[in-house]
Amino acid sequence: MIKLGVNIDHIATLRQARKEGHPDLIKAALLCEKAGAGGITVHLREDRRHVQDGDVKGLRVALKTKLNLEMSAAPEIVRFALAVGPDDVCVVPEKRQELTTEGGLDVAGQKKKIRGITGLMKSRGIRVSLFIDPDPAQVKAAADVGADCVELHTGKYALYFGTKKGRSELERIKKAGRLAVKRGLLLNAGHGLNYENVRPVAKIPGMQELNIGFSIISRSVFVGIEKAVREMNELVKGKR
Ligand code: PXP
């Protein structure tokens, strides 16, 4: 059954606003698991603006489900990931000034580098996902470099949800998803998904996992994190 991976970066954003240790990231992660999350995702950014090295190490020990580490291809981050050994890594592009990950990873344009990272991770038993735009050339490149999985970028779909452009972006995601499955890749998706737009993406055949952060953490301010996760999990699993 399709899994909900809860991205808790923005619990850490809140904590870093005061740097006094709360809200506690591990406690938040465990509540997400209790509410039905199939995994916890964090992005250790090169500038450490939210999640810190110690958070990733702490989550590695505390989680009962699985830890998915979003990471750039920077050598320092790759070394850290190999040392900590999350269950999954998701390689993303990263720019210092962006507010959040903009656009997918250009796997086709840097196959040698991504193949190297993929090989290193897989040799340690870490599952490798590549965060790409729903573009057939990128899906093929992901399969060529030996990735286990692709996470299709749903940011554009989310931005244009409810419009013709949004519908055509959903078609692009479906088509890229079909190709990924055909090439033997596991299929994940994420970015910008919320309580209104998640259903059509969750229904895509072969979809394994959706990684969702901002909308859940935002809703948790009003209803609490367990309820926010439970509601999203029901939507993802088609129970709502
Ligand atoms: N997947 C990836 C690869 C991401 O970089 C992000 C944002 O950190 C997400 C999913 C979650 O996006 P959002 O916070 O918009 O739900």
mmCIF file of N, CA, C and O and ligand atoms in Angstrom, residues 7 9 70 92 100-101 131 151 190-192 211-214, ligand 1:
data_model
loop_
_atom_site.group_PDB
_atom_site.id
_atom_site.type_symbol
_atom_site.label_atom_id
_atom_site.label_comp_id
_atom_site.label_asym_id
_atom_site.label_seq_id
_atom_site.Cartn_x
_atom_site.Cartn_y
_atom_site.Cartn_z
ATOM 1 N N ASN A 7 7.783 14.839 5.847
ATOM 2 C CA ASN A 7 8.992 15.668 5.884
ATOM 3 C C ASN A 7 8.857 16.654 7.052
ATOM 4 O O ASN A 7 7.935 17.470 7.081
ATOM 5 N N ASP A 9 11.216 18.875 8.132
ATOM 6 C CA ASP A 9 12.191 19.985 8.096
ATOM 7 C C ASP A 9 11.683 21.221 8.832
ATOM 8 O O ASP A 9 12.443 21.920 9.504
ATOM 9 N N GLU A 70 17.060 13.465 2.460
ATOM 10 C CA GLU A 70 17.207 14.236 1.220
ATOM 11 C C GLU A 70 18.557 14.913 1.284
ATOM 12 O O GLU A 70 18.915 15.521 2.296
ATOM 13 N N VAL A 92 18.819 15.425 -4.334
ATOM 14 C CA VAL A 92 18.086 16.605 -4.830
ATOM 15 C C VAL A 92 19.088 17.667 -5.294
ATOM 16 O O VAL A 92 20.212 17.683 -4.822
ATOM 17 N N THR A 100 13.024 26.679 -1.110
ATOM 18 C CA THR A 100 12.833 25.231 -1.077
ATOM 19 C C THR A 100 13.396 24.674 -2.388
ATOM 20 O O THR A 100 13.801 25.447 -3.253
ATOM 21 N N THR A 101 13.437 23.337 -2.512
ATOM 22 C CA THR A 101 14.037 22.737 -3.699
ATOM 23 C C THR A 101 13.284 23.161 -4.963
ATOM 24 O O THR A 101 12.097 22.886 -5.093
ATOM 25 N N PHE A 131 15.416 12.761 -7.193
ATOM 26 C CA PHE A 131 14.294 13.709 -7.284
ATOM 27 C C PHE A 131 14.376 14.409 -8.631
ATOM 28 O O PHE A 131 15.272 15.227 -8.874
ATOM 29 N N GLU A 151 11.771 10.052 -7.440
ATOM 30 C CA GLU A 151 10.709 10.844 -6.810
ATOM 31 C C GLU A 151 10.365 11.939 -7.816
ATOM 32 O O GLU A 151 11.203 12.791 -8.130
ATOM 33 N N GLY A 190 6.540 13.959 -4.795
ATOM 34 C CA GLY A 190 6.429 14.924 -3.714
ATOM 35 C C GLY A 190 6.782 16.328 -4.121
ATOM 36 O O GLY A 190 7.326 16.560 -5.205
ATOM 37 N N HIS A 191 6.467 17.226 -3.253
ATOM 38 C CA HIS A 191 6.693 18.664 -3.307
ATOM 39 C C HIS A 191 5.394 19.430 -3.590
ATOM 40 O O HIS A 191 4.776 19.227 -4.630
ATOM 41 N N GLY A 192 5.021 20.246 -2.630
ATOM 42 C CA GLY A 192 3.845 21.102 -2.798
ATOM 43 C C GLY A 192 2.525 20.373 -2.638
ATOM 44 O O GLY A 192 1.463 20.975 -2.848
ATOM 45 N N ASN A 211 6.090 12.024 -0.393
ATOM 46 C CA ASN A 211 6.793 12.758 0.657
ATOM 47 C C ASN A 211 6.202 14.148 0.772
ATOM 48 O O ASN A 211 6.263 14.934 -0.174
ATOM 49 N N ILE A 212 5.635 14.413 1.948
ATOM 50 C CA ILE A 212 4.875 15.652 2.134
ATOM 51 C C ILE A 212 5.312 16.315 3.443
ATOM 52 O O ILE A 212 5.397 15.659 4.481
ATOM 53 N N GLY A 213 5.580 17.617 3.363
ATOM 54 C CA GLY A 213 6.048 18.332 4.546
ATOM 55 C C GLY A 213 5.246 19.560 4.890
ATOM 56 O O GLY A 213 4.474 19.582 5.861
ATOM 57 N N PHE A 214 5.398 20.597 4.091
ATOM 58 C CA PHE A 214 4.916 21.928 4.466
ATOM 59 C C PHE A 214 3.423 21.963 4.827
ATOM 60 O O PHE A 214 3.039 22.578 5.824
HETATM 61 N N1 PXP B 1 10.360 15.862 -1.758
HETATM 62 C C1 PXP B 1 11.513 16.546 -1.931
HETATM 63 C C2 PXP B 1 12.595 15.917 -2.719
HETATM 64 C C3 PXP B 1 11.693 17.818 -1.346
HETATM 65 O O1 PXP B 1 12.851 18.486 -1.539
HETATM 66 C C4 PXP B 1 10.659 18.354 -0.552
HETATM 67 C C5 PXP B 1 10.864 19.674 0.126
HETATM 68 O O2 PXP B 1 11.862 19.554 1.086
HETATM 69 C C6 PXP B 1 9.487 17.599 -0.393
HETATM 70 C C7 PXP B 1 9.353 16.369 -1.019
HETATM 71 C C8 PXP B 1 8.342 18.081 0.452
HETATM 72 O O3 PXP B 1 7.798 19.225 -0.100
HETATM 73 P P1 PXP B 1 6.687 20.033 0.692
HETATM 74 O O4 PXP B 1 7.337 20.527 1.949
HETATM 75 O O5 PXP B 1 6.303 21.120 -0.259
HETATM 76 O O6 PXP B 1 5.575 19.069 0.993
#
